[in-house]
């Protein structure tokens, strides 16, 4: 591990009981109170805690329950934003992409993408565009782009549609496991002294005699207990729920979020031969389409559909599914049918509207910071790749807002929990990084813990115990959707594994048979929406 005075992962354990005790027993005023446990909120917690400020983060559900676990699994500069001419966003994202690979090499990897060319002008057009992409990355680059012949394109993409194929353009971008990175960031924050609570919903904001936000009232969703917390700075980092918190502060505040739904299909690995991804820069309606090898599957996405409602568990629309199946069939020799889809997941992006109706595809992916008249600091918009810079900007604002002693940001060089330069040596446990030996040791304590949760799933029973003991998993959904990714990789298999997971968790958490029954029912309802 590279030497650094700030290395995530030491200090507090990720145990909810200990976190709750620490939160409730402290009568002090927190420097930063963060509402929201997605990439934005947890990023702010890491940044503020690593500067030495006291931090409390409250999440109404599980860490990463929303869009932060439902991305296209890319750490990227954004070829699409390059097309739109948003050079500053691309440059910032490419720089952050490089930092993220350096700070979390166990989860962020280089991936080769191929843009297939079917029209004569595409090779020079996209070839030049990718050279610009390379140049903007500079020393943070992942590899040089190059033009491919027809034969080289087929060699890299054995299942590409060859009729009319003229060649391709190859470039490099980053790939990651979004939910695992979020968990590692939460543990990094805890290691820096932050207190984080999932299943603790903020019910209202509290204000002092001058009308300034001075804390929150929250509800422990497990016990039903209401708790008050005071803070110098309250950060609203709740993604698509941003406006709900803004309206707690000011019922007359004008909504700024235009939710956009992105849907992905998960197909068996044989639909995409080789180790390269396909990137189609311009579909019929102007979207970018990806087909990406990820774990042992292929992820195809995404859509960009304006939404009115904001559910905690969004559901793919029929037209989104058809769009993805139709376009995947256009570029793959084997046309995917509904029965081939292992899982289908939807996420809601918190796009910031400038007012008025519009196409969500054209709305900015840059982040927005806003301070209300009563001092509520809102961070919204942005993208996974730039979470660290978003957090830095937010904490810089918070320091001024809360009258805190200024301290420099240290996250540019901060190793993220699990940091390991050769995680592949841990095989199926590679995503745990430096935690893998401890997970393996736990699994080795009994033969039962070494059994796979399902014949079609890689995770073993011991990983459920690890998720409960070390990663604050509280429900079957926490384990199967985010701690192990089973729901995303194979929804039917995850649904069949749910009873065993519920029993293992009940034993570890001291829950009764009715809890087991309720958890199985709840997870089954969730999983059914992932099955076409």
XYZ file of C-alpha atoms in Angstrom:
532
model
C 0.000 0.000 0.000
C 1.367 3.403 -0.940
C 2.321 5.521 2.028
C -0.163 8.193 2.980
C -1.035 9.762 6.314
C -4.685 9.423 5.340
C -5.684 5.851 4.588
C -9.338 4.873 4.796
C -10.342 1.834 6.770
C -8.930 2.380 10.236
C -10.951 3.550 13.222
C -14.660 2.847 13.575
C -16.171 -0.494 12.547
C -19.221 -0.543 10.281
C -21.569 -1.914 12.941
C -24.978 -0.267 13.162
C -25.431 -0.784 16.915
C -22.100 0.939 17.620
C -22.893 3.731 15.153
C -26.334 4.313 16.691
C -24.855 4.408 20.177
C -22.176 6.873 19.072
C -24.771 9.083 17.354
C -27.262 9.171 20.225
C -24.828 9.364 23.125
C -23.013 12.330 21.629
C -24.657 15.513 22.866
C -22.233 17.661 20.894
C -23.169 19.666 17.826
C -21.886 17.904 14.694
C -19.787 19.953 12.286
C -21.482 18.326 9.289
C -24.778 16.436 9.227
C -25.280 14.795 5.823
C -28.720 13.650 4.670
C -28.435 10.894 2.057
C -26.279 7.767 1.790
C -25.603 7.629 -1.941
C -22.379 8.546 -3.755
C -22.843 12.288 -3.111
C -23.630 12.003 0.594
C -21.029 9.375 1.429
C -18.478 11.306 -0.618
C -19.146 14.402 1.513
C -18.793 12.284 4.685
C -15.402 10.975 3.521
C -14.146 14.439 2.621
C -15.328 16.188 5.791
C -14.212 13.415 8.170
C -10.781 13.122 6.540
C -10.267 16.863 7.136
C -10.937 16.256 10.830
C -14.502 17.535 11.121
C -17.147 15.632 13.098
C -19.623 14.034 10.693
C -22.991 12.311 11.026
C -24.643 10.803 7.920
C -28.279 9.660 7.925
C -29.810 7.469 5.190
C -33.535 6.636 5.078
C -32.967 3.200 3.510
C -29.697 1.415 2.737
C -26.467 2.967 1.484
C -26.724 3.197 -2.299
C -30.328 2.025 -2.443
C -31.065 4.594 -5.163
C -29.247 5.551 -8.367
C -25.781 4.987 -6.878
C -26.128 1.197 -7.247
C -27.968 1.323 -10.592
C -25.424 2.953 -12.896
C -23.913 1.691 -16.171
C -20.893 0.601 -14.054
C -18.579 3.067 -15.810
C -15.998 5.470 -14.410
C -15.744 7.675 -17.470
C -15.113 11.114 -18.840
C -18.286 10.965 -20.884
C -17.941 10.627 -24.641
C -21.520 11.885 -24.835
C -20.571 15.143 -23.073
C -17.686 15.530 -25.531
C -20.270 15.356 -28.349
C -22.278 18.060 -26.554
C -19.182 20.260 -26.360
C -19.035 20.243 -22.536
C -15.224 20.169 -22.447
C -14.806 21.333 -18.795
C -17.047 18.497 -17.513
C -15.154 15.933 -19.630
C -11.754 17.168 -18.431
C -12.805 17.153 -14.779
C -14.331 13.681 -15.108
C -11.229 12.273 -16.842
C -9.016 13.641 -14.068
C -11.302 12.158 -11.395
C -11.423 8.853 -13.306
C -7.630 8.623 -13.011
C -7.677 9.458 -9.300
C -10.366 6.885 -8.634
C -8.401 4.108 -10.313
C -5.336 5.102 -8.299
C -7.227 5.244 -4.978
C -9.433 2.157 -5.460
C -7.524 -0.193 -7.815
C -9.393 -3.200 -6.383
C -12.659 -1.908 -7.893
C -11.784 0.390 -10.820
C -10.340 -1.202 -13.953
C -9.415 -0.237 -17.490
C -11.878 -1.444 -20.127
C -11.437 -1.299 -23.908
C -14.454 0.021 -25.855
C -15.052 -0.399 -29.564
C -17.239 1.932 -31.626
C -18.278 -0.194 -34.638
C -18.306 1.690 -37.976
C -20.930 0.925 -40.620
C -20.769 4.161 -42.649
C -17.659 5.504 -44.422
C -17.440 8.759 -42.444
C -17.657 7.159 -38.966
C -14.018 5.987 -38.769
C -12.438 9.446 -39.316
C -15.180 11.233 -37.343
C -15.052 9.063 -34.219
C -11.321 8.464 -34.607
C -10.631 12.188 -34.300
C -13.133 12.495 -31.430
C -11.370 9.779 -29.455
C -7.970 11.403 -30.033
C -9.428 14.557 -28.452
C -10.679 12.386 -25.557
C -7.140 10.983 -25.139
C -5.627 14.463 -25.211
C -8.053 15.813 -22.593
C -7.146 12.925 -20.261
C -3.443 13.779 -20.442
C -1.443 12.016 -17.739
C -4.676 10.564 -16.325
C -5.227 8.530 -19.503
C -6.068 4.819 -19.498
C -4.668 4.005 -22.946
C -4.494 5.353 -26.486
C -7.368 5.081 -28.933
C -6.841 3.626 -32.389
C -8.686 2.789 -35.573
C -9.403 -0.902 -36.168
C -9.802 -2.773 -39.424
C -12.914 -4.875 -40.013
C -10.966 -8.006 -39.031
C -9.571 -6.420 -35.853
C -13.053 -5.240 -34.892
C -14.490 -8.749 -35.248
C -11.535 -10.160 -33.310
C -12.317 -7.835 -30.393
C -16.106 -8.224 -30.733
C -16.733 -11.795 -31.981
C -20.520 -11.391 -31.683
C -20.777 -8.022 -33.496
C -23.168 -7.772 -36.452
C -20.867 -8.062 -39.512
C -23.276 -7.073 -42.278
C -22.079 -3.697 -43.529
C -19.299 -3.516 -40.899
C -16.346 -1.461 -42.140
C -14.172 -1.374 -39.011
C -14.134 0.298 -35.628
C -12.515 2.774 -33.275
C -11.131 1.511 -29.958
C -10.712 3.696 -26.886
C -10.283 3.142 -23.124
C -12.437 4.038 -20.151
C -12.943 2.803 -16.591
C -15.286 0.197 -15.170
C -16.263 -0.408 -11.539
C -18.749 -2.024 -9.178
C -20.818 0.931 -8.008
C -22.456 -0.545 -4.883
C -19.205 -2.120 -3.670
C -17.350 1.160 -4.116
C -20.052 2.957 -2.154
C -19.724 0.466 0.712
C -15.954 0.931 0.682
C -16.415 4.707 0.768
C -18.764 4.344 3.737
C -16.095 2.280 5.501
C -13.476 4.873 4.536
C -15.638 7.565 6.137
C -16.046 5.420 9.256
C -12.296 4.844 9.293
C -11.813 8.618 9.331
C -14.167 8.946 12.320
C -17.525 9.630 10.649
C -20.728 8.162 12.067
C -23.085 6.683 9.458
C -26.568 5.287 9.984
C -28.719 3.500 7.439
C -32.467 3.093 8.046
C -32.596 6.432 9.835
C -34.989 8.787 8.045
C -34.860 12.553 8.446
C -38.434 13.606 9.269
C -37.917 17.353 9.637
C -35.325 20.113 9.864
C -34.818 22.066 13.073
C -34.098 25.805 13.127
C -32.739 28.182 15.744
C -34.309 31.422 16.971
C -32.916 33.291 13.963
C -34.523 30.853 11.517
C -31.306 29.114 10.488
C -31.160 25.339 10.039
C -29.518 23.974 13.192
C -30.170 20.222 12.961
C -32.743 17.545 12.170
C -35.306 15.267 13.737
C -34.852 11.715 12.501
C -36.697 8.425 12.850
C -34.852 5.160 13.503
C -36.792 2.948 11.103
C -35.831 -0.192 13.057
C -37.035 0.898 16.485
C -39.473 3.696 15.627
C -37.568 6.000 17.986
C -37.384 9.704 17.111
C -34.008 11.366 17.665
C -32.836 14.981 17.410
C -29.371 15.934 16.168
C -27.846 19.404 16.059
C -25.267 20.487 13.485
C -23.378 23.536 12.265
C -23.894 22.537 8.633
C -26.733 20.392 7.250
C -26.060 18.980 3.771
C -28.936 17.806 1.601
C -27.431 15.109 -0.662
C -30.550 13.064 -1.351
C -30.456 12.674 -5.143
C -33.933 12.523 -6.656
C -35.409 13.272 -3.211
C -33.595 16.647 -3.111
C -36.764 18.710 -3.473
C -38.512 16.891 -0.617
C -35.790 18.013 1.793
C -35.726 21.528 0.284
C -39.472 21.744 0.928
C -38.954 20.702 4.567
C -36.807 23.836 4.743
C -39.123 26.046 2.687
C -42.548 24.723 1.588
C -42.605 27.335 -1.191
C -39.258 26.354 -2.748
C -39.473 25.772 -6.496
C -38.536 22.184 -7.528
C -35.176 21.896 -9.293
C -35.000 18.148 -9.954
C -36.140 16.588 -13.228
C -35.848 12.832 -12.584
C -34.648 10.812 -15.547
C -34.945 7.022 -15.575
C -32.114 4.891 -16.885
C -32.793 1.202 -17.511
C -30.296 -1.623 -18.094
C -30.729 -5.206 -19.282
C -28.435 -7.961 -18.029
C -27.716 -10.791 -20.495
C -25.631 -13.991 -20.334
C -21.950 -13.472 -21.133
C -22.143 -15.366 -24.446
C -23.999 -12.459 -26.053
C -20.737 -10.493 -26.082
C -17.593 -12.430 -26.977
C -14.157 -11.145 -26.035
C -13.265 -8.712 -23.270
C -14.135 -5.443 -25.014
C -17.312 -3.389 -24.689
C -19.462 -1.973 -27.482
C -20.258 1.733 -27.533
C -22.821 3.052 -30.028
C -22.524 6.861 -29.881
C -25.776 7.705 -31.642
C -28.943 5.601 -31.620
C -32.197 6.543 -33.419
C -33.160 9.040 -30.720
C -29.677 10.379 -30.062
C -28.795 8.284 -27.008
C -25.534 6.473 -26.347
C -25.848 2.695 -26.108
C -23.394 0.420 -24.269
C -22.982 -3.355 -24.140
C -20.444 -4.050 -21.413
C -18.839 -7.195 -19.978
C -19.259 -6.961 -16.185
C -18.617 -9.780 -13.685
C -19.907 -12.842 -15.588
C -22.649 -11.064 -17.543
C -23.273 -8.378 -20.173
C -24.918 -5.087 -19.181
C -26.829 -3.295 -21.963
C -27.985 0.282 -21.434
C -29.190 2.833 -21.071
C -32.398 4.811 -21.493
C -33.148 8.434 -20.612
C -36.838 8.788 -19.783
C -38.311 11.833 -17.966
C -40.321 10.689 -14.934
C -42.945 12.372 -12.791
C -43.090 10.036 -9.779
C -40.065 9.219 -7.592
C -40.383 5.728 -6.066
C -37.631 4.223 -3.907
C -37.749 1.138 -6.157
C -38.266 2.342 -9.763
C -39.587 -0.115 -12.355
C -38.506 -0.390 -16.023
C -41.114 0.774 -18.532
C -42.141 -1.559 -21.351
C -40.964 0.898 -24.023
C -37.531 1.128 -22.382
C -37.123 -2.635 -22.428
C -38.186 -2.793 -26.088
C -35.790 0.013 -27.013
C -32.834 -1.846 -25.493
C -33.765 -5.244 -26.962
C -34.262 -3.731 -30.430
C -30.959 -1.861 -30.419
C -28.994 -4.749 -28.929
C -30.330 -6.986 -31.716
C -29.164 -4.432 -34.286
C -25.529 -4.728 -33.190
C -25.273 -8.356 -31.995
C -25.326 -11.446 -34.223
C -27.488 -13.247 -31.660
C -30.678 -11.259 -31.086
C -31.579 -11.191 -27.364
C -35.148 -12.152 -26.519
C -37.068 -11.353 -23.334
C -36.414 -14.850 -22.046
C -32.654 -14.291 -22.241
C -32.713 -11.340 -19.821
C -31.267 -12.363 -16.437
C -32.197 -9.097 -14.770
C -33.533 -5.673 -15.697
C -32.896 -2.737 -13.380
C -33.938 0.905 -13.321
C -32.414 3.945 -11.624
C -33.460 7.588 -11.336
C -30.900 10.301 -12.153
C -31.294 13.604 -10.258
C -30.914 15.953 -13.227
C -31.084 19.638 -12.405
C -33.663 21.504 -14.450
C -33.183 25.089 -15.510
C -36.960 25.449 -15.516
C -39.439 24.570 -18.231
C -40.118 21.296 -19.970
C -37.327 19.704 -21.920
C -35.489 16.634 -23.100
C -33.650 15.064 -20.132
C -30.914 13.837 -22.464
C -29.855 17.465 -22.971
C -29.870 18.436 -19.269
C -26.457 18.956 -17.696
C -24.781 16.143 -15.748
C -22.704 18.716 -13.870
C -23.340 19.118 -10.152
C -25.144 22.010 -8.517
C -24.593 23.564 -5.089
C -27.276 25.732 -3.529
C -27.528 27.483 -0.158
C -31.042 28.381 1.017
C -31.922 31.529 2.957
C -31.923 29.485 6.169
C -28.522 27.921 5.461
C -29.475 24.465 4.105
C -26.622 23.362 1.810
C -27.900 21.289 -1.130
C -25.656 19.212 -3.403
C -27.376 17.606 -6.380
C -26.834 16.509 -9.975
C -23.382 15.341 -11.017
C -22.219 11.823 -11.826
C -20.508 8.926 -10.067
C -17.121 9.626 -11.637
C -16.903 13.125 -10.154
C -18.283 12.282 -6.679
C -14.951 13.224 -5.020
C -14.766 16.704 -6.597
C -18.460 17.273 -5.794
C -17.744 16.419 -2.157
C -14.696 18.705 -2.021
C -16.716 21.641 -3.364
C -19.522 20.947 -0.887
C -17.258 20.781 2.160
C -15.443 23.959 1.056
C -18.825 25.728 0.987
C -19.856 24.133 4.290
C -16.739 25.386 6.073
C -17.649 28.990 5.208
C -21.347 28.454 5.897
C -20.756 26.893 9.323
C -17.940 29.242 10.363
C -15.610 26.244 10.755
C -11.829 26.374 10.955
C -10.583 25.953 7.349
C -8.742 22.706 6.600
C -7.421 21.457 3.274
C -9.028 18.603 1.325
C -6.954 15.382 1.397
C -9.086 13.012 -0.700
C -7.109 13.382 -3.935
C -4.539 10.985 -2.460
C -6.754 9.098 -0.009
C -6.712 5.321 -0.369
C -10.244 3.946 -0.295
C -11.083 1.067 2.074
C -10.137 -2.254 0.491
C -7.215 -0.709 -1.438
C -5.238 -3.505 -3.102
C -3.202 -3.406 -6.294
C -3.619 -7.112 -7.154
C -7.150 -8.111 -6.096
C -7.341 -10.774 -8.806
C -5.310 -13.108 -6.587
C -8.416 -13.405 -4.382
C -10.507 -14.966 -7.166
C -14.236 -14.668 -6.525
C -13.565 -12.401 -3.519
C -11.566 -9.842 -5.552
C -14.157 -7.093 -5.050
C -13.435 -7.120 -1.299
C -9.848 -6.033 -1.955
C -7.762 -6.101 1.224
C -10.769 -7.457 3.165
C -10.738 -10.663 1.064
C -8.445 -12.676 3.394
C -10.725 -11.889 6.355
C -13.821 -12.855 4.351
C -12.098 -16.083 3.310
C -11.162 -16.809 6.928
C -14.789 -16.364 8.015
C -16.017 -18.636 5.214
C -13.456 -21.240 6.301
C -14.875 -21.510 9.832
C -17.481 -24.049 8.685
C -18.273 -26.071 5.570
C -21.820 -24.639 5.530
C -20.481 -21.110 5.148
C -18.523 -22.204 2.073
C -21.649 -23.283 0.189
C -22.837 -21.066 -2.713
C -26.127 -19.273 -2.070
C -27.443 -20.724 -5.337
C -26.009 -22.916 -8.119
C -26.066 -19.919 -10.506
C -24.631 -17.407 -8.010
C -20.993 -17.037 -7.008
C -21.415 -15.596 -3.443
C -21.172 -18.047 -0.557
C -23.133 -18.250 2.677
C -20.253 -16.784 4.684
C -20.511 -13.557 2.704
C -23.988 -13.014 4.149
C -22.526 -13.200 7.663
C -19.748 -10.805 6.643
C -22.276 -8.356 5.182
C -24.222 -8.307 8.468
C -21.214 -8.133 10.789
C -18.955 -5.776 8.847
C -21.044 -3.902 6.255
C -24.257 -2.922 8.087
C -26.562 -5.132 5.989
C -29.989 -5.134 7.673
C -32.305 -6.728 5.106
C -32.243 -9.492 2.518
C -32.355 -6.791 -0.170
C -29.213 -5.187 1.297
C -27.343 -8.467 0.874
C -28.680 -9.695 -2.461
C -29.000 -6.345 -4.267
C -25.944 -4.408 -3.044
C -23.514 -6.430 -0.884
C -23.281 -9.350 -3.366
C -24.964 -7.905 -6.544
C -26.910 -11.168 -6.936
C -30.214 -9.438 -7.768
C -28.625 -7.465 -10.592
C -26.725 -10.460 -11.983
C -29.556 -13.023 -11.920
C -32.885 -11.940 -10.441
C -34.523 -15.391 -10.479
C -31.573 -17.025 -8.743
C -31.513 -14.227 -6.155
C -35.219 -14.729 -5.463
C -34.625 -18.454 -4.942
C -31.697 -17.713 -2.604
C -33.738 -15.284 -0.463
C -35.070 -17.826 2.095
C -31.568 -19.062 2.948
C -30.235 -15.501 3.180
C -33.127 -14.516 5.466
C -32.447 -17.465 7.799
C -28.710 -16.728 7.949
C -29.373 -13.062 8.710
C -32.040 -13.839 11.319
C -29.603 -16.026 13.229
C -26.923 -13.338 13.099
C -29.254 -10.436 13.980
C -31.366 -12.315 16.525
C -34.610 -12.001 14.526
C -37.691 -14.230 14.863
C -39.438 -16.420 12.211
C -41.967 -13.668 11.394
C -39.067 -11.392 10.415
C -37.768 -14.118 8.101
C -41.189 -14.474 6.490
C -41.581 -10.724 6.046
C -38.105 -10.380 4.518
C -38.726 -13.161 1.984
C -42.040 -11.576 0.956
C -40.545 -8.095 0.655
C -37.560 -9.259 -1.375
C -39.732 -11.383 -3.660
C -41.844 -8.321 -4.488
C -38.701 -6.330 -5.272
C -37.104 -9.094 -7.358
C -40.200 -9.652 -9.474
C -39.767 -6.152 -10.940
C -36.290 -7.198 -12.160
C -37.707 -10.163 -14.109
C -39.290 -9.581 -17.514
